[in-house]
């Protein structure tokens, strides 16, 4: 078997197979399906054969085992429903009589019982520590403290047998910091199986600064850092040797791992006033460490000849705590801004965002409102030509909403394509931390995942769970996993694999810190307010033009990739994109709609849910989905971005939306939108699919506009 390390399926049937050695599959970790049925000479099997595997199916039909303690494990597996065994009729023979395995009754034959001396042990790096393990049971188990993976040197004590309890201890000498959070596990093994018990090791050590990264010019608004230390160090920041206190303009933003702190010192609209030396100090009871980096955010926007008023000179970060309020800090540049202001008005025309006063009221009856009602014929709506029900709004929907995407069937059903093998992740490697949200298929959790990458022993991940799966839901789950395994791009959310050993079925994705783009846009719009105990605390920084273009151009980049794979998404919308650190945006959901956005979908014919507000006429009328219909949806995404996450046609019921779109009406340009962007939207919303812009050209345009948009103009947004 050593010759086939990638083997996934093994079938040995109707043979003279008599025995299989324990651990024979230790070099075949990919095995998921084993069929040993109809082997008349096979009378026993050991659990140790299958122990290293994550089997999905083990077939043993028409094998008659010898009843006895040796196959008690199989009886337990069948009771637990492991590897599809519960649906099989399994038999054993005793004194020449065949009985159902479930009816086998064997005394003094059970899994071992195990206990450890501590559940947690805390030790300072370099010290020594001992843990004791006790095991009992019938048959009497063998005990072990496997130390593979431990960095500290160990010594094992002798086995001591006393009052039918076996004891063994382990001592860690000169404990290493790399063993912080190590789960020291004692195992008790007998013929029925293995049980284990663990001691969580906490190693205290002084802090170190692992990373302190210079921000990249123009687009970075953060200084990334990673600090290690146990207990977690307290962090202090200094700007040109003066301590920084958190303000609305500068704040540390971090994720706390078990012994790392990773994050960003985040700036709101940094300017050249924020350029300078930034020092990070990390302190715990075992030590202090500092590191300094130079942050260069922007060049001085104007040369020395330009007259600058004294007010600007007096408003520097060195002189008031730290943050440079954009609104205040730029007052000194008022004259120059005025010039820029007029230039822009002439450039972007009447709808320029710079033409506005105060916050945007997108839902309003004002003349220039973004309300789609401006396009709507308020007369009697004509009967619908489509096979859709009249009561359009779906409320309180639960788990129905698949928009069946035929491309899910691409893999595995095409004889010329290799079958996709989805990566499996062990459940014990996933530690759930908190709930992130709820999707159509189940809850989504933030989790730590071990052994995912060789560079890092653990990573933060998002785990999507599948609640109470029906057979159909399991199939959808498998299809989405295969699909995601095959889609890999920097603007498509990274898929790590599935966790299918036990319940719930889960998919593991890279964690995108700021969640879905729709929520993010709303949180960074003019009306967003952070509430603490129901009281408004502060507003998030509002997205500026260059940031909006940056978001849009990244989604377009993801779409170019999808088109190159001949993949039609069918459900592109901001709710299906995710936002990570540093405004990184990725397409993150493939053909699954959501409970929380249920009103974005329109139910047709009972089951199918359609995102009609994002769909072109040909998709609504003929269910025709193509790369060009995805381009239409991209136009709607642009509209969502420039309205800070409003629902397209928000004032219309679904049947009215269908009416509007099929009659050839399109969304009105958002008030914040430059003419060039509106032209792209209109290019996406050409009625004839062939006349629509090509996604590559769209991305190029957006990218060029973004590069040409001076970042300081964002301040005006
Ligand atoms: P979904 O099942 O994709 O509809 O996800 C439900 C919610 O979970 C989303 O609206 C997000 O807020 C959150 N979520 C999903 N995937 C991720 C991820 N990879 N990173 C962070 N949050 C996520």
XYZ file of C-alpha atoms and ligand atoms in Angstrom:
740
model
C 0.000 0.000 0.000
C 2.987 2.351 0.530
C 3.212 2.753 -3.247
C -0.173 4.511 -3.417
C -0.032 7.506 -1.093
C -2.756 9.362 -3.025
C -5.204 6.459 -3.140
C -8.770 7.518 -2.388
C -10.910 4.468 -3.160
C -10.087 0.811 -2.602
C -12.271 -2.137 -3.495
C -11.401 -5.764 -2.704
C -14.440 -7.994 -3.149
C -15.120 -11.681 -3.751
C -11.507 -12.605 -3.001
C -9.712 -14.944 -0.637
C -8.726 -12.068 1.580
C -8.282 -13.450 5.116
C -6.606 -10.816 7.216
C -5.575 -7.197 7.046
C -2.715 -5.966 9.173
C -3.194 -3.117 11.614
C -1.849 0.220 10.260
C -1.655 -1.164 6.712
C -3.133 2.108 5.443
C -0.848 4.383 7.443
C 0.695 5.684 4.182
C -2.661 6.189 2.441
C -4.147 9.150 4.316
C -6.388 10.113 1.392
C -8.425 6.898 1.506
C -12.086 7.806 1.882
C -13.897 4.792 0.480
C -13.114 1.158 1.196
C -15.201 -1.733 -0.020
C -14.367 -5.131 1.503
C -17.764 -6.718 1.035
C -18.376 -10.312 -0.046
C -15.041 -11.672 1.178
C -15.992 -15.088 2.664
C -12.626 -15.802 4.306
C -12.461 -12.528 6.173
C -13.499 -13.152 9.779
C -12.038 -10.304 11.748
C -10.753 -6.745 11.388
C -8.960 -4.430 13.791
C -10.005 -0.818 14.392
C -6.337 0.082 14.020
C -6.548 -0.569 10.276
C -8.931 2.342 9.825
C -7.862 4.582 12.681
C -5.537 6.897 10.679
C -8.200 7.481 7.990
C -11.160 9.795 7.683
C -13.389 7.251 5.990
C -16.620 8.347 4.419
C -17.661 4.820 3.511
C -16.642 1.367 4.667
C -18.541 -1.481 3.027
C -18.596 -4.849 4.787
C -21.806 -6.383 3.496
C -21.820 -10.177 3.272
C -18.742 -10.596 5.412
C -19.443 -12.945 8.315
C -17.210 -12.006 11.231
C -16.362 -14.205 14.185
C -18.362 -12.840 17.135
C -15.988 -11.636 19.852
C -14.308 -8.695 21.502
C -12.134 -8.191 18.397
C -15.083 -6.774 16.483
C -16.800 -4.956 19.347
C -15.375 -1.728 17.822
C -17.326 -2.423 14.645
C -20.516 -2.763 16.647
C -19.766 0.629 18.280
C -18.998 2.258 14.923
C -22.225 0.925 13.511
C -24.166 2.315 16.494
C -22.518 5.698 16.019
C -23.231 5.699 12.285
C -19.549 5.992 11.330
C -18.487 5.511 7.695
C -21.966 4.659 6.454
C -22.040 1.443 8.551
C -25.427 2.071 10.131
C -27.239 1.434 6.870
C -25.562 -1.963 6.338
C -26.700 -5.378 7.593
C -23.621 -6.778 9.352
C -23.404 -10.281 10.831
C -21.150 -12.333 13.051
C -21.106 -16.059 13.647
C -21.069 -17.701 17.032
C -21.137 -21.506 17.372
C -22.105 -21.771 13.727
C -25.091 -19.420 14.065
C -25.155 -16.097 12.289
C -26.485 -13.199 14.336
C -26.829 -9.519 13.557
C -23.787 -7.655 14.786
C -26.058 -5.284 16.696
C -27.281 -8.231 18.797
C -23.795 -9.423 19.779
C -23.369 -9.345 23.577
C -19.835 -9.635 24.930
C -18.957 -9.109 28.603
C -15.785 -7.345 29.860
C -15.210 -5.779 26.519
C -15.377 -2.020 26.341
C -13.478 1.126 25.550
C -10.836 2.125 28.133
C -11.503 4.790 30.753
C -8.857 7.467 31.190
C -8.100 10.415 33.527
C -5.294 12.968 33.693
C -3.949 14.804 36.748
C -4.630 18.322 35.395
C -6.768 19.831 32.710
C -4.476 22.906 32.497
C -0.829 23.391 33.400
C 0.863 26.813 33.400
C 4.640 27.019 33.377
C 7.304 29.657 32.622
C 9.568 28.966 29.653
C 12.630 26.981 30.764
C 10.961 25.399 33.824
C 9.940 21.761 34.219
C 6.482 20.252 34.683
C 4.946 16.787 35.226
C 1.526 15.372 34.347
C 0.098 11.957 35.339
C -2.297 9.766 33.366
C -4.468 6.952 34.828
C -6.228 4.337 32.708
C -8.527 1.424 33.521
C -10.995 -0.886 31.825
C -11.550 -4.389 30.503
C -9.572 -5.467 28.609
C -6.906 -3.488 30.544
C -5.588 -0.762 28.252
C -2.071 0.191 27.394
C -1.212 3.825 28.206
C 1.003 6.262 26.340
C 1.910 9.955 26.300
C 2.901 10.423 22.644
C 5.163 13.453 22.495
C 5.315 13.987 18.754
C 4.953 17.657 17.986
C 6.325 18.730 21.368
C 9.319 21.035 21.271
C 10.362 20.584 24.902
C 12.530 17.632 25.967
C 10.507 14.936 27.766
C 11.023 11.978 30.074
C 8.406 9.284 30.669
C 7.911 7.607 34.053
C 7.485 3.850 34.444
C 4.015 2.276 34.194
C 2.616 1.562 37.660
C -0.260 -0.881 38.185
C -2.342 -0.428 41.315
C -5.941 -1.478 42.096
C -6.745 -2.231 38.441
C -5.578 1.269 37.468
C -2.537 1.779 35.326
C -0.571 5.051 35.748
C 2.143 6.699 33.723
C 3.642 10.189 33.942
C 5.386 12.554 31.585
C 7.865 15.289 32.550
C 8.696 18.217 30.278
C 12.198 19.465 30.998
C 13.231 22.989 29.969
C 9.807 23.878 28.585
C 9.862 25.642 25.195
C 7.666 28.639 24.242
C 6.762 26.774 21.072
C 4.730 24.444 23.260
C 2.420 27.215 24.444
C -1.154 25.955 24.073
C 0.062 22.457 23.249
C -2.508 19.836 24.027
C -0.557 17.107 25.767
C -2.584 13.962 25.148
C -2.497 10.648 26.945
C -3.948 7.662 25.089
C -5.393 4.438 26.455
C -5.666 1.648 23.899
C -7.190 -1.818 23.984
C -8.720 -4.180 21.461
C -11.970 -2.179 21.416
C -10.390 1.154 20.584
C -8.644 4.157 21.935
C -9.678 6.884 24.367
C -7.665 9.901 25.267
C -7.506 12.764 27.719
C -5.557 15.999 27.397
C -3.716 18.568 29.418
C -3.662 22.095 28.009
C -0.178 23.511 28.432
C 0.261 27.270 28.893
C 3.834 28.491 28.616
C 4.599 32.046 29.718
C 7.418 33.897 27.946
C 8.469 37.541 27.349
C 7.107 39.440 24.311
C 8.749 39.683 20.896
C 7.720 41.824 17.913
C 7.602 39.418 14.991
C 6.444 41.923 12.356
C 6.099 45.680 12.082
C 5.500 46.579 8.446
C 6.035 49.918 6.795
C 2.749 51.076 5.296
C 2.693 51.134 1.512
C 2.326 54.604 0.097
C -1.038 55.968 -0.991
C -3.337 53.008 -0.436
C -2.309 51.666 2.942
C -3.990 53.151 5.921
C -2.472 50.771 8.376
C 0.794 49.664 9.933
C 0.612 45.891 10.190
C 2.114 44.191 13.202
C 2.463 40.792 14.824
C 3.516 40.441 18.432
C 4.161 37.214 20.318
C 4.117 36.867 24.048
C 2.450 34.925 26.822
C 0.498 36.157 28.674
C -0.605 38.487 25.894
C 1.463 41.634 26.093
C -0.052 45.068 26.537
C 0.704 47.227 23.494
C 1.610 50.918 23.494
C 2.240 53.055 20.433
C 4.479 56.116 20.068
C 4.624 58.646 17.258
C 7.981 60.442 17.109
C 8.477 59.362 20.751
C 5.164 60.741 22.001
C 2.601 58.201 23.152
C -0.432 57.802 20.912
C -3.804 57.479 22.539
C -6.674 56.004 20.547
C -8.549 58.666 18.716
C -11.127 58.674 16.021
C -8.227 59.033 13.591
C -5.765 56.438 14.831
C -6.599 53.205 16.554
C -5.097 49.750 16.829
C -7.247 47.089 15.302
C -6.254 43.558 16.249
C -7.007 39.866 16.378
C -5.833 37.979 19.404
C -4.670 34.453 18.747
C -3.539 32.065 21.407
C -0.047 33.490 21.657
C 0.073 36.056 18.832
C -1.524 39.412 18.443
C -1.913 40.374 14.802
C -3.345 43.602 13.570
C -3.026 47.082 12.236
C -2.463 50.501 13.641
C -5.269 51.956 11.562
C -5.441 55.527 10.339
C -8.505 57.360 9.158
C -7.603 59.284 6.023
C -3.888 59.732 6.810
C -2.090 62.663 5.228
C 1.543 63.757 5.074
C 1.045 65.100 8.601
C 0.997 61.498 9.745
C 4.399 60.698 8.201
C 6.986 59.884 10.857
C 8.449 57.248 13.163
C 6.042 54.846 14.800
C 7.231 52.783 17.750
C 5.427 49.756 19.069
C 6.118 48.709 22.674
C 4.945 45.302 23.958
C 4.974 44.578 27.688
C 4.119 41.575 29.869
C 5.271 40.561 33.354
C 8.319 38.814 31.874
C 9.695 41.675 29.757
C 9.409 44.701 27.462
C 10.334 45.035 23.783
C 10.131 47.905 21.275
C 10.437 48.290 17.522
C 10.166 51.331 15.232
C 9.094 51.773 11.647
C 8.839 54.818 9.395
C 5.324 55.493 8.132
C 5.098 57.420 4.906
C 1.463 57.904 3.882
C 1.427 60.790 1.441
C 3.864 63.275 -0.005
C 3.193 66.870 0.824
C 0.523 67.697 -1.699
C 1.778 71.174 -2.605
C 5.225 72.615 -3.118
C 6.620 75.404 -1.042
C 5.612 78.217 -3.437
C 1.952 77.653 -2.750
C 0.917 80.026 0.003
C -0.178 78.208 3.115
C -2.146 79.946 5.796
C -0.827 79.951 9.359
C -3.802 77.883 10.592
C -2.502 74.874 8.690
C 0.952 75.313 10.113
C -0.411 75.233 13.628
C -2.432 72.062 13.132
C 0.110 69.284 13.219
C -0.021 65.960 14.963
C 2.970 66.781 17.098
C 1.014 69.577 18.640
C -2.321 68.052 19.396
C -2.263 64.446 20.502
C -1.940 62.703 17.217
C -4.648 62.388 14.729
C -5.017 64.912 12.068
C -8.643 65.569 11.630
C -9.078 65.706 7.935
C -11.841 68.205 8.177
C -9.827 70.443 10.474
C -6.369 69.714 9.161
C -7.199 70.721 5.659
C -8.635 74.079 6.483
C -5.184 75.512 5.802
C -5.418 74.329 2.256
C -8.753 75.929 1.665
C -7.617 78.122 -1.207
C -5.983 75.292 -3.067
C -8.938 73.008 -2.419
C -11.246 75.542 -3.907
C -9.283 75.337 -7.141
C -9.441 71.526 -7.037
C -13.100 71.744 -6.222
C -13.940 73.775 -9.296
C -11.748 71.613 -11.493
C -13.651 68.580 -10.343
C -17.032 70.084 -10.845
C -16.137 70.765 -14.409
C -14.697 67.275 -14.749
C -17.478 65.189 -13.210
C -20.368 67.392 -14.110
C -23.509 68.039 -12.121
C -23.667 64.698 -10.353
C -20.234 64.878 -8.837
C -20.148 63.918 -5.195
C -18.393 67.174 -4.587
C -21.523 68.956 -5.631
C -23.290 67.938 -2.476
C -23.798 69.557 0.839
C -23.772 67.400 3.938
C -24.650 63.742 4.105
C -26.406 62.015 1.252
C -30.066 61.237 1.622
C -30.449 58.473 -0.850
C -33.996 57.718 0.164
C -35.622 61.043 -0.367
C -38.098 62.813 -2.486
C -35.578 65.403 -3.555
C -35.172 66.331 -7.162
C -31.814 64.743 -7.507
C -32.544 61.674 -5.416
C -31.192 58.251 -6.311
C -34.657 56.848 -5.870
C -35.525 54.420 -8.625
C -39.076 55.701 -8.417
C -37.950 58.468 -10.691
C -38.144 55.995 -13.504
C -41.311 54.284 -12.591
C -44.584 54.599 -14.268
C -46.950 54.998 -11.336
C -49.914 53.970 -13.411
C -51.445 50.516 -13.330
C -48.864 47.832 -13.633
C -49.549 45.561 -16.538
C -49.977 41.841 -15.910
C -46.754 39.993 -15.721
C -45.747 37.934 -18.732
C -43.546 35.678 -16.638
C -44.192 32.511 -14.722
C -43.764 34.236 -11.416
C -46.263 34.494 -8.619
C -47.974 37.778 -7.916
C -46.977 38.152 -4.268
C -43.429 39.014 -4.695
C -41.771 39.805 -1.421
C -40.505 36.776 0.389
C -40.339 37.282 4.116
C -39.060 34.961 6.802
C -37.680 32.518 4.309
C -35.553 29.727 5.660
C -33.420 27.246 3.813
C -34.900 27.019 0.336
C -32.991 29.381 -1.693
C -30.718 27.679 -4.154
C -30.436 29.214 -7.524
C -29.431 26.119 -9.284
C -26.273 26.781 -11.224
C -25.675 24.132 -13.881
C -21.955 24.738 -13.604
C -21.971 22.932 -10.294
C -22.259 19.791 -12.356
C -19.262 20.620 -14.473
C -16.801 18.620 -12.425
C -17.086 14.901 -12.140
C -19.827 14.766 -14.782
C -17.449 15.554 -17.547
C -15.520 12.476 -18.594
C -12.582 14.515 -19.842
C -12.114 16.384 -16.599
C -10.441 14.791 -13.639
C -12.675 14.270 -10.610
C -12.112 16.997 -8.035
C -10.816 15.816 -4.706
C -11.780 18.159 -1.976
C -9.326 18.719 0.874
C -10.555 17.231 4.177
C -9.802 18.958 7.460
C -9.962 17.117 10.784
C -12.603 18.337 13.222
C -10.083 18.315 16.042
C -8.020 20.887 14.090
C -10.885 23.406 14.184
C -11.547 25.445 17.315
C -14.669 27.584 17.010
C -14.379 31.065 18.508
C -17.608 32.942 17.800
C -20.528 33.199 15.420
C -20.034 35.492 12.421
C -23.419 35.253 10.779
C -26.027 32.948 9.405
C -26.362 31.967 5.787
C -28.822 29.911 3.838
C -27.078 26.672 4.733
C -26.365 27.283 8.393
C -24.250 29.286 10.778
C -20.873 30.772 9.923
C -18.239 30.798 12.668
C -14.878 32.398 13.228
C -12.474 29.616 14.150
C -8.829 28.787 14.602
C -7.639 26.038 12.349
C -4.495 24.013 12.941
C -2.210 22.347 10.381
C -3.598 24.238 7.377
C -0.386 25.708 6.160
C 3.231 24.783 6.608
C 4.104 28.434 7.313
C 1.754 28.855 10.277
C 0.661 26.233 12.762
C -2.760 27.873 13.113
C -4.831 30.373 11.199
C -8.068 32.246 11.633
C -10.720 30.822 9.320
C -14.435 31.173 8.643
C -16.318 27.889 9.051
C -19.638 27.521 7.262
C -21.745 24.789 8.799
C -24.569 22.849 7.232
C -27.452 22.469 9.647
C -29.664 19.350 9.620
C -28.570 18.300 6.146
C -31.020 16.493 3.940
C -29.541 14.293 1.263
C -30.107 17.047 -1.305
C -28.399 19.601 0.930
C -25.423 17.272 1.351
C -25.160 16.993 -2.404
C -25.282 20.773 -2.808
C -22.633 21.021 -0.153
C -20.384 18.564 -1.944
C -20.932 20.336 -5.268
C -20.085 23.729 -3.842
C -16.963 22.269 -2.220
C -15.807 20.801 -5.537
C -16.528 24.014 -7.332
C -14.651 26.084 -4.795
C -11.666 23.731 -4.855
C -11.328 24.500 -8.530
C -11.655 28.273 -8.276
C -8.490 29.915 -7.028
C -7.706 33.578 -7.466
C -6.617 36.498 -5.339
C -10.094 38.038 -5.595
C -12.046 34.856 -4.941
C -12.343 33.883 -1.300
C -9.842 31.155 -0.486
C -11.403 27.771 0.190
C -9.386 25.451 2.404
C -11.578 22.355 2.435
C -14.368 20.554 4.194
C -14.709 18.988 7.586
C -16.844 15.904 7.088
C -15.893 13.711 10.060
C -19.027 13.899 12.196
C -21.560 16.732 12.386
C -22.079 19.440 11.409
C -20.718 19.235 7.882
C -18.522 22.323 7.491
C -16.644 24.249 4.840
C -13.509 26.115 5.805
C -12.698 29.461 4.182
C -10.168 32.178 4.756
C -11.490 34.654 7.302
C -12.393 38.028 5.830
C -12.299 40.317 8.782
C -14.864 42.914 7.738
C -17.574 40.479 6.640
C -19.787 40.978 3.626
C -19.403 44.022 1.397
C -23.007 45.145 1.682
C -22.754 45.424 5.462
C -19.373 47.099 5.076
C -20.728 49.708 2.638
C -23.627 50.531 4.943
C -21.252 50.807 7.883
C -19.077 53.252 5.945
C -21.830 55.378 4.502
C -22.938 58.819 5.536
C -25.677 57.519 7.804
C -23.580 54.899 9.609
C -23.239 55.268 13.321
C -21.578 52.987 15.824
C -23.944 52.399 18.715
C -22.740 51.511 22.192
C -25.529 50.583 24.624
C -27.965 52.058 22.144
C -26.159 55.426 22.224
C -24.396 56.825 19.173
C -20.663 56.785 19.798
C -18.865 57.758 16.649
C -19.212 57.473 12.931
C -17.056 55.166 10.853
C -14.898 56.878 8.299
C -16.886 57.333 5.126
C -15.612 55.659 1.982
C -14.077 58.009 -0.534
C -13.999 57.900 -4.316
C -10.643 56.163 -4.675
C -11.689 53.509 -2.143
C -14.959 52.868 -3.973
C -13.043 52.483 -7.235
C -10.561 50.199 -5.517
C -13.414 47.962 -4.266
C -15.086 47.846 -7.685
C -11.885 47.147 -9.577
C -11.083 44.181 -7.309
C -14.502 42.614 -7.899
C -14.026 43.139 -11.625
C -10.627 41.390 -11.354
C -12.326 38.397 -9.691
C -14.921 38.385 -12.467
C -12.268 38.382 -15.194
C -10.959 35.217 -13.600
C -14.432 33.645 -13.415
C -15.023 34.483 -17.073
C -11.649 32.943 -17.987
C -12.855 29.739 -16.299
C -16.114 30.003 -18.285
C -17.891 30.251 -14.974
C -21.095 32.261 -14.889
C -21.792 33.315 -11.329
C -25.500 34.317 -11.638
C -25.674 35.954 -8.247
C -23.119 38.734 -8.194
C -24.054 41.328 -5.604
C -22.263 43.105 -2.776
C -23.855 40.707 -0.258
C -21.851 37.945 -1.930
C -18.497 39.724 -1.679
C -16.303 39.816 1.423
C -13.958 42.460 2.788
C -10.639 41.725 4.481
C -7.810 43.746 5.935
C -6.558 46.764 3.991
C -9.765 47.005 1.916
C -9.080 43.693 0.193
C -12.289 42.557 -1.528
C -13.083 39.082 -2.838
C -16.049 37.356 -4.389
C -17.117 35.061 -1.602
C -20.305 33.189 -2.235
C -21.195 30.968 -5.135
C -24.807 30.646 -5.988
C -26.139 30.495 -2.457
C -28.504 33.159 -1.291
C -29.090 34.098 2.274
C -31.726 34.341 4.931
C -30.729 37.788 6.043
C -30.995 39.150 2.546
C -34.114 37.212 1.675
C -35.910 40.266 0.319
C -33.195 40.574 -2.330
C -34.568 37.408 -3.901
C -37.767 36.649 -5.696
C -39.350 33.247 -5.391
C -40.571 31.705 -8.608
C -42.494 28.511 -9.021
C -42.247 27.573 -5.347
C -38.535 26.835 -4.915
C -36.309 28.851 -7.176
C -35.141 32.152 -5.782
C -33.995 34.810 -8.219
C -32.008 37.950 -7.427
C -34.123 39.903 -9.915
C -32.859 43.327 -8.841
C -29.416 42.328 -10.137
C -30.649 40.555 -13.279
C -30.825 41.749 -16.897
C -34.028 41.437 -18.960
C -32.941 38.242 -20.752
C -32.256 36.449 -17.438
C -35.608 37.537 -16.020
C -37.541 36.650 -19.143
C -35.757 33.581 -20.457
C -33.536 32.490 -17.525
C -30.567 33.092 -19.766
C -27.406 33.498 -17.675
C -24.127 34.319 -19.375
C -20.884 36.201 -18.736
C -22.776 39.211 -20.136
C -25.553 38.820 -17.572
C -22.830 38.808 -14.891
C -21.621 42.111 -16.394
C -25.125 43.542 -15.926
C -24.985 42.479 -12.256
C -21.606 44.149 -11.974
C -23.236 47.410 -13.063
C -25.680 46.951 -10.178
C -22.743 46.274 -7.822
C -21.241 49.617 -8.899
C -24.578 51.248 -8.099
C -24.598 49.564 -4.676
C -21.067 50.765 -3.966
C -21.845 54.360 -4.874
C -25.055 54.369 -2.803
C -23.250 52.865 0.218
C -25.159 49.594 0.027
C -28.725 50.615 -0.794
C -30.975 47.924 -2.230
C -31.432 48.469 -5.974
C -34.982 49.645 -6.744
C -35.522 49.804 -2.990
C -38.874 51.510 -3.243
C -40.377 48.951 -5.575
C -41.955 45.592 -4.922
C -40.457 42.687 -6.818
C -43.186 42.542 -9.468
C -42.700 46.268 -10.099
C -38.957 45.718 -10.454
C -39.562 43.007 -13.043
C -41.838 45.353 -14.896
C -39.256 48.150 -14.875
C -36.313 46.042 -15.984
C -38.158 44.218 -18.738
C -39.495 47.536 -20.033
C -35.922 48.760 -20.392
C -35.616 51.118 -17.458
C -32.351 51.264 -15.559
C -31.322 52.523 -12.149
C -30.627 56.218 -11.859
C -27.082 57.342 -11.311
C -26.307 57.648 -7.613
C -25.681 61.220 -6.603
C -22.115 60.538 -5.509
C -21.136 59.023 -8.767
C -18.667 60.591 -11.236
C -19.820 60.613 -14.840
C -17.131 58.125 -15.889
C -18.468 55.582 -13.400
C -22.038 56.191 -14.465
C -20.981 55.581 -18.063
C -19.619 52.191 -16.997
C -22.942 51.353 -15.309
C -24.821 52.296 -18.463
C -22.346 50.206 -20.487
C -23.206 47.218 -18.254
C -26.941 47.821 -18.663
C -27.186 47.728 -22.446
C -30.271 45.735 -23.303
C -28.434 43.665 -25.925
C -25.980 41.392 -24.102
C -23.445 41.689 -26.940
C -23.401 45.466 -26.635
C -22.464 45.419 -22.970
C -18.973 46.358 -21.903
C -16.457 43.620 -21.516
C -15.368 42.940 -17.928
C -11.674 43.292 -18.821
C -12.272 46.785 -20.221
C -14.337 47.701 -17.187
C -11.578 46.632 -14.831
C -8.976 48.567 -16.831
C -11.108 51.726 -16.736
C -11.764 51.452 -13.013
C -8.126 50.781 -12.259
C -6.979 53.752 -14.328
C -9.534 56.008 -12.645
C -8.456 54.791 -9.243
C -4.803 55.511 -9.989
C -5.747 58.962 -11.210
C -7.873 59.775 -8.167
C -5.782 61.652 -5.667
C -6.291 60.090 -2.289
C -6.660 63.421 -0.520
C -9.865 64.015 -2.401
C -11.368 61.181 -0.366
C -11.309 63.527 2.522
C -14.031 65.529 0.893
C -16.220 62.438 0.588
P -23.105 33.114 3.923
O -23.374 31.768 4.443
O -22.009 33.141 2.911
O -24.332 33.815 3.472
O -22.507 33.966 5.183
C -23.303 34.532 6.201
C -22.524 35.660 6.848
O -21.325 35.169 7.464
C -22.051 36.715 5.843
O -23.002 37.709 5.645
C -20.791 37.262 6.480
O -21.094 38.314 7.371
C -20.255 36.073 7.266
N -19.177 35.403 6.504
C -19.327 34.450 5.542
N -18.127 34.058 5.066
C -17.192 34.777 5.740
C -15.741 34.843 5.694
N -15.031 34.076 4.852
N -15.123 35.714 6.518
C -15.846 36.492 7.359
N -17.189 36.480 7.449
C -17.861 35.640 6.654
